Coordinates of C-alpha atoms and ligand atoms in Angstrom, one line a residue:
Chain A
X1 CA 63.6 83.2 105.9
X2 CA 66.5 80.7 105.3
X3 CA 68.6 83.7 104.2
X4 CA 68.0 85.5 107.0
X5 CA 68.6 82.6 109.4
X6 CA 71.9 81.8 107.7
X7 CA 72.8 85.6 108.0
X8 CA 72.2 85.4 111.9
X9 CA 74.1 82.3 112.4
X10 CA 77.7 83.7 110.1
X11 CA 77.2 87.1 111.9
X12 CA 76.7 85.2 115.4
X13 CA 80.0 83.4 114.8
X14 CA 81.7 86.3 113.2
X15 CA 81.0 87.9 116.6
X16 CA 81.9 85.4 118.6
X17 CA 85.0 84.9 116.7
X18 CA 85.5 88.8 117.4
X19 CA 84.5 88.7 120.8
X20 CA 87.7 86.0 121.6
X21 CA 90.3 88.1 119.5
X22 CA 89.6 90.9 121.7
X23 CA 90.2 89.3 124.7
X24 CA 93.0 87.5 123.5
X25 CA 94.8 90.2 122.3
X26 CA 93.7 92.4 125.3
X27 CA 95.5 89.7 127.3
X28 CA 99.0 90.1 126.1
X29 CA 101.4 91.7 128.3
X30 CA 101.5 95.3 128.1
X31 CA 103.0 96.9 124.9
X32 CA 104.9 99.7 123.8
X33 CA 102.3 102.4 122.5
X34 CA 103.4 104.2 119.5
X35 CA 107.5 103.9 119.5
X36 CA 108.7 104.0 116.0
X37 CA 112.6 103.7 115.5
X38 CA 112.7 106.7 114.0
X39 CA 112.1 108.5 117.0
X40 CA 115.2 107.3 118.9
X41 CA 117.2 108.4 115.6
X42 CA 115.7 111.9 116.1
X43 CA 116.8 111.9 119.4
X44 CA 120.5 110.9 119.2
X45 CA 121.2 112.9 116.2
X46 CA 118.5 115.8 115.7
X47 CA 119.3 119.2 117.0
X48 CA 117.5 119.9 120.7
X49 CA 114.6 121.3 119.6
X50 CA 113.5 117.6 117.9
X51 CA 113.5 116.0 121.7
X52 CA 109.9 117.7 122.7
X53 CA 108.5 116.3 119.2
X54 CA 109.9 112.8 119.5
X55 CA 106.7 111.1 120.2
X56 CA 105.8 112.5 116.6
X57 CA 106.1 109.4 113.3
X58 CA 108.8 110.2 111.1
X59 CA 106.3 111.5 108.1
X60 CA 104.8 114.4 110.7
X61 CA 108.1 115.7 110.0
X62 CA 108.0 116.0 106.4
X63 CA 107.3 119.5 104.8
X64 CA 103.3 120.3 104.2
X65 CA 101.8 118.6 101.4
X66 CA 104.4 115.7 101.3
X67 CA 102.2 112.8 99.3
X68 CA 102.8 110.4 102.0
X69 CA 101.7 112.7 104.7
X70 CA 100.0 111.5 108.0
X71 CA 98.7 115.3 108.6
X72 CA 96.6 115.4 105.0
X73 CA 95.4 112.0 105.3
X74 CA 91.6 112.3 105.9
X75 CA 91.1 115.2 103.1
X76 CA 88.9 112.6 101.2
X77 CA 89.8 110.8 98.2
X78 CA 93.2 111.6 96.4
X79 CA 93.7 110.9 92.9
X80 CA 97.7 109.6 93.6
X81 CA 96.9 106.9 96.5
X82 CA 94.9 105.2 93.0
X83 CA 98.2 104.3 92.2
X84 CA 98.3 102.3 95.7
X85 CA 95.2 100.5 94.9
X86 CA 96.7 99.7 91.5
X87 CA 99.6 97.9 93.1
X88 CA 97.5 95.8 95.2
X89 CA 95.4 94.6 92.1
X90 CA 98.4 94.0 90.5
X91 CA 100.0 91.8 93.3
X92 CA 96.6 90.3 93.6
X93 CA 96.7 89.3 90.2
X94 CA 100.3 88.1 89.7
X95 CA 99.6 86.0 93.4
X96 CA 96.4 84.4 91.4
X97 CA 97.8 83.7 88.2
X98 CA 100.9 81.7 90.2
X99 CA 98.0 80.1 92.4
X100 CA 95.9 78.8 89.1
X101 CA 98.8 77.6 87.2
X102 CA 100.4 75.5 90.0
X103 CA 97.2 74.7 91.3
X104 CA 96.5 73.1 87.1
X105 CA 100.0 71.7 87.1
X106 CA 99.4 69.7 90.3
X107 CA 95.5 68.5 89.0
X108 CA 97.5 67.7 86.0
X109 CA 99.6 65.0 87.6
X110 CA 97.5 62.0 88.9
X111 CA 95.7 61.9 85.1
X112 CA 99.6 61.5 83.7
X113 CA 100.3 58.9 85.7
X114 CA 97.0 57.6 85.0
X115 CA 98.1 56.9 81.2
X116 CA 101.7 56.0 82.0
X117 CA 100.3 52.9 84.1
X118 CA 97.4 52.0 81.7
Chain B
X1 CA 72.8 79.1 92.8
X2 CA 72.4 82.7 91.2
X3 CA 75.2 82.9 89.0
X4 CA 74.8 86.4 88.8
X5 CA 73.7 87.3 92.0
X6 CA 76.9 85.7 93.3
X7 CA 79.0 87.0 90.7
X8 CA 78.1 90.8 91.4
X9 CA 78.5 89.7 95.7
X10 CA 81.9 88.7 94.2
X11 CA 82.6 91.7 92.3
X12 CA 82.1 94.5 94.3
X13 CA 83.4 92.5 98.0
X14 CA 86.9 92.1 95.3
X15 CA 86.6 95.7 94.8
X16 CA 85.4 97.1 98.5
X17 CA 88.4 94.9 99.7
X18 CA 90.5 96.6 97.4
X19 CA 89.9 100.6 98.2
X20 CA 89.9 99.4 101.7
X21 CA 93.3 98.5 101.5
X22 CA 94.4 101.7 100.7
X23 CA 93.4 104.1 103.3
X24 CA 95.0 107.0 102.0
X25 CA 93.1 106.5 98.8
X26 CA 89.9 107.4 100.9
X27 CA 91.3 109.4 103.6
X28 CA 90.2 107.5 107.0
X29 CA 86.6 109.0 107.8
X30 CA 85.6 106.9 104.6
X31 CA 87.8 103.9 105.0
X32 CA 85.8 103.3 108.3
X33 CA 82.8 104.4 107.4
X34 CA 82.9 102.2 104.2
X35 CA 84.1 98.7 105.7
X36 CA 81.9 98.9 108.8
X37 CA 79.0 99.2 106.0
X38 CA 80.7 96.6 103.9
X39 CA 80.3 93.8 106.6
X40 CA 76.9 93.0 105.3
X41 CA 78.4 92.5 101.9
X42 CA 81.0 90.5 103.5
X43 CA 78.5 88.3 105.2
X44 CA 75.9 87.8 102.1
X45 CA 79.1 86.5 100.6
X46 CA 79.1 83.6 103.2
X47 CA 76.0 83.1 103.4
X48 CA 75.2 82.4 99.8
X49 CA 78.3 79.9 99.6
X50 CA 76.2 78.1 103.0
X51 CA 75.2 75.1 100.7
X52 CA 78.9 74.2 99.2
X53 CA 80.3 75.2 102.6
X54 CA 78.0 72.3 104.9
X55 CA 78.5 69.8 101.5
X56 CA 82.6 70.2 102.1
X57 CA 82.2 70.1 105.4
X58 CA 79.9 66.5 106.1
X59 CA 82.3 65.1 103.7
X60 CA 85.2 66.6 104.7
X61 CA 87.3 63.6 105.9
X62 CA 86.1 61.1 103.0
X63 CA 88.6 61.8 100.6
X64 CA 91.5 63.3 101.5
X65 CA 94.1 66.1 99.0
X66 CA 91.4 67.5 96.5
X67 CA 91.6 71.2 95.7
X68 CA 88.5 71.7 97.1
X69 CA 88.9 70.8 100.1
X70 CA 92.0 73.3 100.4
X71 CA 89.0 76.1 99.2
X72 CA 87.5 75.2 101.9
X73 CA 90.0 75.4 105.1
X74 CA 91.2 78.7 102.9
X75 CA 87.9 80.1 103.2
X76 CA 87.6 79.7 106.8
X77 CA 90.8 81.1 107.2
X78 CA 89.7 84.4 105.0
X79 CA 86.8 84.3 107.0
X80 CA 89.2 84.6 110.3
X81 CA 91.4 87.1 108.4
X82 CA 88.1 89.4 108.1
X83 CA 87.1 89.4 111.6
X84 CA 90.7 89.7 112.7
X85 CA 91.1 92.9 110.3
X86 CA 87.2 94.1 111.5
X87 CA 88.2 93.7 115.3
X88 CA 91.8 95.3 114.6
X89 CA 90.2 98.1 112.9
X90 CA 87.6 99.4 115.0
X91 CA 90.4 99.2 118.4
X92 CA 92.3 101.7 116.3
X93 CA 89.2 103.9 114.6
X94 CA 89.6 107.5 115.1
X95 CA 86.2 107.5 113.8
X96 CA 83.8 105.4 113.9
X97 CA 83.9 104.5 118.0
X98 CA 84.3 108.0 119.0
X99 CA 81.2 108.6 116.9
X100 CA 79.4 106.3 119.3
X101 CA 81.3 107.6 122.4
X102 CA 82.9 104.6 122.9
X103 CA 86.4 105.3 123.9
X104 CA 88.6 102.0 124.2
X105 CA 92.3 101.7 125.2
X106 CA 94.3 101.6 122.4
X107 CA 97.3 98.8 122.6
X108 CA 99.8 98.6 119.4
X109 CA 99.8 95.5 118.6
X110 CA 96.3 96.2 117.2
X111 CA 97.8 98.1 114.5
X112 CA 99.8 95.3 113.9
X113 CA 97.9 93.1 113.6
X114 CA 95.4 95.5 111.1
X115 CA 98.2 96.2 108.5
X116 CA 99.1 92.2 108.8
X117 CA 95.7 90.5 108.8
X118 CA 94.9 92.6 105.5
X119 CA 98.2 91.8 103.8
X120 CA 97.4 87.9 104.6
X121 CA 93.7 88.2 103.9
X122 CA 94.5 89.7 100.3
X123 CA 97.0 87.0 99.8
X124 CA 94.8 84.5 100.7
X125 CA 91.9 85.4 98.7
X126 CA 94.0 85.4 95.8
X127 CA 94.6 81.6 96.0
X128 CA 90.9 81.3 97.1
X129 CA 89.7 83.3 93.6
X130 CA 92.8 80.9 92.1
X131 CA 90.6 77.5 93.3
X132 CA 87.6 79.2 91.9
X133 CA 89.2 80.2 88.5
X134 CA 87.4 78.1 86.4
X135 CA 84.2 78.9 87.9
X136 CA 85.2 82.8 87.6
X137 CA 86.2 82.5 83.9
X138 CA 82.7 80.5 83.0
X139 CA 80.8 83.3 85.0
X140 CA 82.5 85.8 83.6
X141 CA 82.1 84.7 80.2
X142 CA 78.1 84.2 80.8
X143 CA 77.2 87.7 82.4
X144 CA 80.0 90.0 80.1
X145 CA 80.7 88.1 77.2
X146 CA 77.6 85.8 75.9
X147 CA 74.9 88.7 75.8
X148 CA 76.9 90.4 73.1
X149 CA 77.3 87.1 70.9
X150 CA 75.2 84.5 69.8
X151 CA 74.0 81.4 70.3
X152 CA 74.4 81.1 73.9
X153 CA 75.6 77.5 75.0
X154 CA 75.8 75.9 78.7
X155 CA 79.0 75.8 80.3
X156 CA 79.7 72.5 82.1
X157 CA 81.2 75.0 85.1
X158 CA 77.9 76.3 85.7
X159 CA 75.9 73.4 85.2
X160 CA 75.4 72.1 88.6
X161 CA 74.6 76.0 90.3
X162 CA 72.1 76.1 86.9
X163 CA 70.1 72.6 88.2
X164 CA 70.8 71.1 84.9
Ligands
LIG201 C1 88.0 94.9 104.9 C2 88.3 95.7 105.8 C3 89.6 96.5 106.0 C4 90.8 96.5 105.4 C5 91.1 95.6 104.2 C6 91.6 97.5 106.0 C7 92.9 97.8 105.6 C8 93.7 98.7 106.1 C9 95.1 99.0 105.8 C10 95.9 98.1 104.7 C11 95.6 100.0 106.5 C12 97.0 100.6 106.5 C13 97.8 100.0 107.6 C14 99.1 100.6 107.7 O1 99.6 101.2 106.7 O2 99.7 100.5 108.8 C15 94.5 100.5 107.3 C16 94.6 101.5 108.2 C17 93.6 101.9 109.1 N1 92.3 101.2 109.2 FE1 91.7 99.7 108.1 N2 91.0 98.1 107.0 C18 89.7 97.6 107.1 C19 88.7 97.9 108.0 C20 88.8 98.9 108.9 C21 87.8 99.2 109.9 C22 86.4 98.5 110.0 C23 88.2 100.2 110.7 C24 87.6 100.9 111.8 C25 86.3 101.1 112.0 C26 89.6 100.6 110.2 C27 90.4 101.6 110.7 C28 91.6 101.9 110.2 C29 92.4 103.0 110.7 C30 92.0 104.0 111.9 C31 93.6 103.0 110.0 C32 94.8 103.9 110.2 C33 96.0 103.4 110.9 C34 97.1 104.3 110.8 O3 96.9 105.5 111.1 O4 98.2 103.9 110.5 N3 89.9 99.7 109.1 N4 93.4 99.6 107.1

């Protein structure tokens, strides 16, 4: 019963947190909706046929079964993007292991200078 | 505090957080599908950390610079990042909305601010597992480690969560 309770009240602020994001965001003045810098490179130098495909990301350009594709990116799961979530784990770690070493070092510090003035 | 339950919570929201950052790992369909269902994981997370979290926060003011005391304005702030990369999400789902017939105007910046709220959530939640190490290296010790060697003996970490 306490569970449940405590569920209602973190999903009531979740919510609520949501609820303010939204219209704080929704409130920002108008912005662009999908320019990519790319496109205004297409446009300057691609041959005439590009200009009717501007409002097209870069990658929609790239030749059919490109890995980094937008067009084949909901065909489920693909063995390569792995690799992607491999990276982040890596990064993850390296960011933790800098995190508990400096988080020691500084613990370290008051108990040194503890002895020194003892 | 279950050790293990909260252990396993750990585990798989580390790993659910982890294929959700890669989208084209999934393909989109099951990115959305996936992290709208993960929210209860998400929140059971919170909720069994309720006790440490109201402790931290009465006493909050008493004694100033202690590590955890950062923990604890980190994990409000990963608890922020969430709901920022939740809300972000579902204004961009191709998916999930349009399966409801909800239909709302798309802006930019919410794309923005998906791809950058997950970036600082996972960096985040690295230090926030960093403040926790100890506690993650006793746990991990007890549940994968001890079973397969013998005698067991109590681990100061977990002492307090054990009642002892
Ligand atoms: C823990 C939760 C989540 C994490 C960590 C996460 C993370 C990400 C990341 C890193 C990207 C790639 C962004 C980019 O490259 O620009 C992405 C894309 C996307 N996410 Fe999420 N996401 C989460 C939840 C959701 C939810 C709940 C929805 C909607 C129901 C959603 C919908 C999308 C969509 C539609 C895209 C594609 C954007 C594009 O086409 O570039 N995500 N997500």
């Amino acid at each position: 019963m306490t569970f449940l309770f405590r569920f209602i009240i973190v999903l009531a602020a979740a919510v609520g947190l949501g609820v303010g994001l939204y219209y704080t965001v929704q409130m920002l003045p108008d912005d662009v909706p999908s320019f990519d810098p790319g496109d205004a490179r297409v446009r300057l130098e691609g041959d005439n046929s590009q200009i009717g495909e501007s409002s097209l990301r870069p990658e929609e350009n790239r030749p059919e079964g490109f890995e980094g594709g937008e067009r084949d990116r909901d065909r489920g799961i693909r063995l390569y993007a792995l690799a992607g979530v491999i990276r982040r784990f890596v990064m993850f770690s390296v960011i933790t292991f800098i995190a508990v070493v400096v988080s020691k070092l500084l613990k370290r510090k008051p108990a040194r200078a503890k002895t020194q003035t003892s | 505090m279950n050790v293990k339950l909260n252990f396993w919570v750990d585990l798989a929201t580390f790993a659910g957080f982890l294929v959700a950052m890669e989208p084209r790992a999934t393909g989109i369909t099951i990115h959305e599908w996936f992290t709208v269902a993960a929210v209860g994981t998400l929140i059971v997370h919170f909720v069994l950390h309720w006790d440490w979290f109201m402790k931290l926060t009465s006493r909050f003011f008493v004694k100033l610079f202690h590590s955890s005391r950062l923990n604890y304005l980190l994990s409000i702030l990963v608890f922020i990042g969430f709901i920022s990369i939740m809300v972000s999400g579902l204004m961009i789902s191709e998916r999930v909305l349009p399966f409801f017939g909800l239909d709302v105007p798309a802006r930019f910046a919410w794309r923005r601010i998906h791809d950058l709220a997950s970036n600082l959530t996972l960096l985040l939640t690295a230090v926030h597992v960093a403040l926790r190490w100890d506690w993650v290296v006793a746990a991990f010790t007890r549940i994968l480690i001890d079973p397969f060697r013998k005698p067991r003996k109590i681990d100061p970490v977990l002492a307090e969560e054990d009642g002892i």
